[in-house]
Amino acid sequence: MDGELFVIIYLLGARKGKFDSNGKAVAIPGSNIPLSAAGVLILWLGWFGFTVAQYYLLIQLILH
């Protein structure tokens, strides 16, 4: 299976825009910090809500 993956990776090649016309590597721009922060906030709020609901249901099961 490993050999097949290497062949597929070789056939796919580098990303478009990775090299210029002379074959020199082009730097890939960094990520968008505000968008990354918004994603972290959304994940954190989802995790927080899930955890609170999980404990709430656990307490309901124990008390009844």
The first five atom37 places (N, CA, C, CB, O) and aatype in JSON, in Angstrom:
{
  "aatype": [12, 3, 7, 6, 10, 13, 19, 9, 9, 18, 10, 10, 7, 0, 1, 11, 7, 11, 13, 3, 15, 2, 7, 11, 0, 19, 0, 9, 14, 7, 15, 2, 9, 14, 10, 15, 0, 0, 7, 19, 10, 9, 10, 17, 10, 7, 17, 13, 7, 13, 16, 19, 0, 5, 18, 18, 10, 10, 9, 5, 10, 9, 10, 8],
  "atom_mask": [
    [1, 1, 1, 1, 1],
    [1, 1, 1, 1, 1],
    [1, 1, 1, 0, 1],
    [1, 1, 1, 1, 1],
    [1, 1, 1, 1, 1],
    [1, 1, 1, 1, 1],
    [1, 1, 1, 1, 1],
    [1, 1, 1, 1, 1],
    [1, 1, 1, 1, 1],
    [1, 1, 1, 1, 1],
    [1, 1, 1, 1, 1],
    [1, 1, 1, 1, 1],
    [1, 1, 1, 0, 1],
    [1, 1, 1, 1, 1],
    [1, 1, 1, 1, 1],
    [1, 1, 1, 1, 1],
    [1, 1, 1, 0, 1],
    [1, 1, 1, 1, 1],
    [1, 1, 1, 1, 1],
    [1, 1, 1, 1, 1],
    [1, 1, 1, 1, 1],
    [1, 1, 1, 1, 1],
    [1, 1, 1, 0, 1],
    [1, 1, 1, 1, 1],
    [1, 1, 1, 1, 1],
    [1, 1, 1, 1, 1],
    [1, 1, 1, 1, 1],
    [1, 1, 1, 1, 1],
    [1, 1, 1, 1, 1],
    [1, 1, 1, 0, 1],
    [1, 1, 1, 1, 1],
    [1, 1, 1, 1, 1],
    [1, 1, 1, 1, 1],
    [1, 1, 1, 1, 1],
    [1, 1, 1, 1, 1],
    [1, 1, 1, 1, 1],
    [1, 1, 1, 1, 1],
    [1, 1, 1, 1, 1],
    [1, 1, 1, 0, 1],
    [1, 1, 1, 1, 1],
    [1, 1, 1, 1, 1],
    [1, 1, 1, 1, 1],
    [1, 1, 1, 1, 1],
    [1, 1, 1, 1, 1],
    [1, 1, 1, 1, 1],
    [1, 1, 1, 0, 1],
    [1, 1, 1, 1, 1],
    [1, 1, 1, 1, 1],
    [1, 1, 1, 0, 1],
    [1, 1, 1, 1, 1],
    [1, 1, 1, 1, 1],
    [1, 1, 1, 1, 1],
    [1, 1, 1, 1, 1],
    [1, 1, 1, 1, 1],
    [1, 1, 1, 1, 1],
    [1, 1, 1, 1, 1],
    [1, 1, 1, 1, 1],
    [1, 1, 1, 1, 1],
    [1, 1, 1, 1, 1],
    [1, 1, 1, 1, 1],
    [1, 1, 1, 1, 1],
    [1, 1, 1, 1, 1],
    [1, 1, 1, 1, 1],
    [1, 1, 1, 1, 1]
  ],
  "atom_positions": [
    [[0.83, -1.19, 0.0], [0.0, 0.0, 0.0], [0.87, 1.25, 0.0], [-0.94, 0.0, 1.21], [0.52, 2.25, -0.64]],
    [[1.99, 1.22, 0.7], [2.85, 2.41, 0.77], [3.4, 2.77, -0.6], [3.99, 2.18, 1.75], [3.48, 3.95, -0.95]],
    [[3.79, 1.77, -1.36], [4.33, 2.04, -2.69], [3.31, 2.69, -3.6], [0.0, 0.0, 0.0], [3.64, 3.58, -4.38]],
    [[2.07, 2.26, -3.49], [1.01, 2.85, -4.31], [0.81, 4.32, -3.96], [-0.31, 2.08, -4.11], [0.58, 5.15, -4.85]],
    [[0.89, 4.64, -2.68], [0.73, 6.03, -2.27], [1.84, 6.91, -2.83], [0.69, 6.15, -0.75], [1.58, 8.03, -3.26]],
    [[3.07, 6.41, -2.81], [4.19, 7.18, -3.35], [4.03, 7.41, -4.85], [5.51, 6.48, -3.07], [4.36, 8.48, -5.36]],
    [[3.52, 6.41, -5.56], [3.29, 6.56, -7.0], [2.22, 7.62, -7.25], [2.88, 5.21, -7.64], [2.36, 8.46, -8.14]],
    [[1.15, 7.59, -6.48], [0.08, 8.57, -6.64], [0.59, 9.97, -6.34], [-1.11, 8.23, -5.71], [0.28, 10.91, -7.07]],
    [[1.37, 10.12, -5.27], [1.94, 11.43, -4.93], [2.85, 11.92, -6.05], [2.72, 11.36, -3.61], [2.82, 13.1, -6.39]],
    [[3.65, 11.03, -6.61], [4.56, 11.41, -7.69], [3.77, 11.86, -8.93], [5.49, 10.24, -8.05], [4.13, 12.83, -9.58]],
    [[2.69, 11.13, -9.24], [1.89, 11.48, -10.41], [1.13, 12.8, -10.22], [0.9, 10.36, -10.71], [0.96, 13.55, -11.17]],
    [[0.7, 13.07, -9.0], [-0.01, 14.32, -8.75], [0.93, 15.51, -8.86], [-0.66, 14.29, -7.37], [0.54, 16.56, -9.38]],
    [[2.13, 15.38, -8.37], [3.11, 16.46, -8.47], [2.88, 17.56, -7.46], [0.0, 0.0, 0.0], [2.09, 17.42, -6.52]],
    [[3.59, 18.67, -7.66], [3.52, 19.8, -6.74], [2.24, 20.59, -6.96], [4.74, 20.71, -6.91], [1.57, 20.46, -7.99]],
    [[1.9, 21.41, -5.98], [0.73, 22.28, -6.09], [0.91, 23.29, -7.2], [0.46, 22.99, -4.76], [2.03, 23.68, -7.52]],
    [[-0.2, 23.71, -7.79], [-0.13, 24.77, -8.81], [0.33, 26.06, -8.15], [-1.52, 24.97, -9.51], [-0.16, 26.42, -7.08]],
    [[1.26, 26.74, -8.78], [1.77, 27.98, -8.24], [2.94, 27.79, -7.28], [0.0, 0.0, 0.0], [3.46, 28.77, -6.76]],
    [[3.35, 26.55, -7.04], [4.47, 26.3, -6.13], [5.79, 26.72, -6.77], [4.52, 24.82, -5.74], [6.69, 27.19, -6.06]],
    [[5.92, 26.57, -8.09], [7.15, 26.92, -8.8], [6.84, 27.95, -9.88], [7.82, 25.67, -9.4], [5.79, 27.89, -10.52]],
    [[7.78, 28.89, -10.09], [7.6, 29.86, -11.17], [8.08, 29.27, -12.49], [8.36, 31.17, -10.86], [8.42, 28.09, -12.55]],
    [[8.1, 30.07, -13.55], [8.47, 29.56, -14.88], [9.92, 29.1, -14.95], [8.22, 30.63, -15.93], [10.26, 28.29, -15.81]],
    [[10.78, 29.6, -14.07], [12.19, 29.18, -14.06], [12.43, 27.95, -13.19], [13.05, 30.32, -13.56], [13.55, 27.45, -13.13]],
    [[11.4, 27.46, -12.53], [11.54, 26.29, -11.67], [11.92, 26.63, -10.24], [0.0, 0.0, 0.0], [12.19, 25.73, -9.44]],
    [[11.95, 27.92, -9.92], [12.29, 28.34, -8.57], [11.04, 28.29, -7.69], [12.91, 29.77, -8.57], [9.95, 28.66, -8.12]],
    [[11.21, 27.82, -6.44], [10.08, 27.71, -5.53], [9.56, 29.08, -5.15], [10.48, 26.92, -4.28], [10.34, 30.01, -4.9]],
    [[8.24, 29.21, -5.1], [7.58, 30.45, -4.72], [7.04, 30.28, -3.31], [6.43, 30.82, -5.73], [6.44, 29.25, -2.99]],
    [[7.27, 31.27, -2.45], [6.79, 31.2, -1.07], [5.26, 31.24, -1.05], [7.37, 32.36, -0.23], [4.64, 32.04, -1.74]],
    [[4.68, 30.37, -0.25], [3.23, 30.34, -0.1], [2.86, 31.34, 0.98], [2.72, 28.89, 0.25], [3.44, 31.3, 2.07]],
    [[1.9, 32.24, 0.74], [1.55, 33.24, 1.75], [0.99, 32.61, 3.02], [0.54, 34.24, 1.18], [0.42, 31.52, 2.99]],
    [[1.16, 33.32, 4.12], [0.69, 32.82, 5.41], [-0.83, 32.8, 5.51], [0.0, 0.0, 0.0], [-1.53, 33.24, 4.6]],
    [[-1.31, 32.29, 6.63], [-2.75, 32.17, 6.82], [-3.35, 33.49, 7.28], [-3.06, 31.06, 7.83], [-2.64, 34.43, 7.63]],
    [[-4.65, 33.53, 7.27], [-5.41, 34.71, 7.67], [-5.67, 34.6, 9.18], [-6.75, 34.83, 6.86], [-6.48, 33.78, 9.61]],
    [[-4.99, 35.41, 9.98], [-5.08, 35.32, 11.43], [-6.5, 35.58, 11.96], [-4.11, 36.3, 12.07], [-6.96, 34.81, 12.8]],
    [[-7.21, 36.62, 11.52], [-8.57, 36.82, 12.03], [-9.51, 35.66, 11.7], [-9.15, 38.11, 11.48], [-10.35, 35.27, 12.51]],
    [[-9.37, 35.1, 10.51], [-10.22, 33.97, 10.14], [-9.87, 32.74, 10.98], [-10.07, 33.65, 8.65], [-10.76, 31.99, 11.38]],
    [[-8.6, 32.53, 11.24], [-8.18, 31.42, 12.09], [-8.71, 31.61, 13.51], [-6.64, 31.3, 12.11], [-9.17, 30.65, 14.13]],
    [[-8.64, 32.83, 14.02], [-9.16, 33.1, 15.36], [-10.66, 32.87, 15.43], [-8.83, 34.55, 15.78], [-11.16, 32.34, 16.42]],
    [[-11.39, 33.26, 14.38], [-12.83, 33.02, 14.35], [-13.14, 31.53, 14.34], [-13.46, 33.7, 13.11], [-14.07, 31.08, 15.0]],
    [[-12.35, 30.75, 13.6], [-12.54, 29.31, 13.58], [-12.29, 28.68, 14.93], [0.0, 0.0, 0.0], [-13.03, 27.79, 15.36]],
    [[-11.24, 29.14, 15.62], [-10.95, 28.63, 16.96], [-12.09, 28.98, 17.91], [-9.61, 29.21, 17.49], [-12.48, 28.15, 18.73]],
    [[-12.62, 30.19, 17.8], [-13.73, 30.61, 18.66], [-14.96, 29.74, 18.42], [-14.07, 32.08, 18.42], [-15.63, 29.33, 19.37]],
    [[-15.27, 29.46, 17.17], [-16.42, 28.62, 16.84], [-16.23, 27.21, 17.39], [-16.65, 28.57, 15.32], [-17.16, 26.63, 17.96]],
    [[-15.04, 26.65, 17.22], [-14.77, 25.32, 17.76], [-14.85, 25.31, 19.28], [-13.39, 24.83, 17.31], [-15.4, 24.38, 19.88]],
    [[-14.31, 26.36, 19.92], [-14.34, 26.42, 21.37], [-15.77, 26.51, 21.89], [-13.53, 27.61, 21.86], [-16.13, 25.83, 22.85]],
    [[-16.59, 27.35, 21.26], [-17.98, 27.47, 21.69], [-18.74, 26.16, 21.5], [-18.68, 28.6, 20.92], [-19.55, 25.78, 22.35]],
    [[-18.48, 25.47, 20.39], [-19.12, 24.18, 20.17], [-18.71, 23.15, 21.2], [0.0, 0.0, 0.0], [-19.54, 22.39, 21.7]],
    [[-17.42, 23.12, 21.52], [-16.92, 22.19, 22.53], [-17.51, 22.51, 23.89], [-15.38, 22.23, 22.6], [-17.91, 21.61, 24.63]],
    [[-17.57, 23.8, 24.22], [-18.11, 24.22, 25.51], [-19.58, 23.83, 25.63], [-17.94, 25.74, 25.69], [-20.0, 23.3, 26.67]],
    [[-20.36, 24.07, 24.6], [-21.77, 23.71, 24.63], [-21.98, 22.21, 24.72], [0.0, 0.0, 0.0], [-22.87, 21.75, 25.43]],
    [[-21.17, 21.44, 24.0], [-21.28, 19.99, 24.04], [-20.95, 19.46, 25.43], [-20.37, 19.35, 23.0], [-21.63, 18.58, 25.94]],
    [[-19.89, 20.0, 26.03], [-19.47, 19.53, 27.34], [-20.51, 19.86, 28.4], [-18.12, 20.15, 27.71], [-20.81, 19.02, 29.25]],
    [[-21.05, 21.06, 28.38], [-22.08, 21.44, 29.34], [-23.31, 20.54, 29.18], [-22.47, 22.92, 29.17], [-23.86, 20.07, 30.18]],
    [[-23.73, 20.3, 27.97], [-24.9, 19.44, 27.73], [-24.62, 18.01, 28.19], [-25.29, 19.45, 26.24], [-25.51, 17.35, 28.72]],
    [[-23.41, 17.54, 27.99], [-23.05, 16.19, 28.4], [-23.14, 16.05, 29.92], [-21.63, 15.83, 27.91], [-23.71, 15.07, 30.42]],
    [[-22.6, 17.01, 30.65], [-22.68, 16.96, 32.11], [-24.1, 17.12, 32.6], [-21.79, 18.03, 32.72], [-24.5, 16.49, 33.58]],
    [[-24.87, 17.95, 31.94], [-26.27, 18.14, 32.31], [-27.03, 16.82, 32.17], [-26.92, 19.24, 31.44], [-27.78, 16.44, 33.07]],
    [[-26.85, 16.14, 31.05], [-27.54, 14.86, 30.85], [-27.06, 13.81, 31.84], [-27.33, 14.36, 29.42], [-27.85, 13.0, 32.31]],
    [[-25.77, 13.82, 32.16], [-25.24, 12.86, 33.13], [-25.85, 13.09, 34.5], [-23.71, 12.98, 33.21], [-26.21, 12.14, 35.19]],
    [[-25.98, 14.34, 34.9], [-26.58, 14.66, 36.2], [-28.05, 14.26, 36.2], [-26.44, 16.17, 36.51], [-28.54, 13.75, 37.21]],
    [[-28.76, 14.48, 35.1], [-30.16, 14.08, 35.01], [-30.31, 12.57, 35.15], [-30.77, 14.55, 33.69], [-31.25, 12.09, 35.79]],
    [[-29.39, 11.81, 34.55], [-29.45, 10.35, 34.66], [-29.16, 9.89, 36.08], [-28.46, 9.7, 33.7], [-29.77, 8.93, 36.56]],
    [[-28.25, 10.56, 36.76], [-27.9, 10.16, 38.12], [-29.03, 10.49, 39.09], [-26.6, 10.85, 38.57], [-29.33, 9.69, 39.98]],
    [[-29.65, 11.64, 38.94], [-30.69, 12.07, 39.88], [-32.01, 11.35, 39.69], [-30.91, 13.55, 39.74], [-32.8, 11.27, 40.63]],
    [[-32.27, 10.81, 38.51], [-33.56, 10.15, 38.28], [-33.41, 8.69, 38.4], [-34.13, 10.49, 36.93], [-34.38, 7.96, 38.24]]
  ]
}
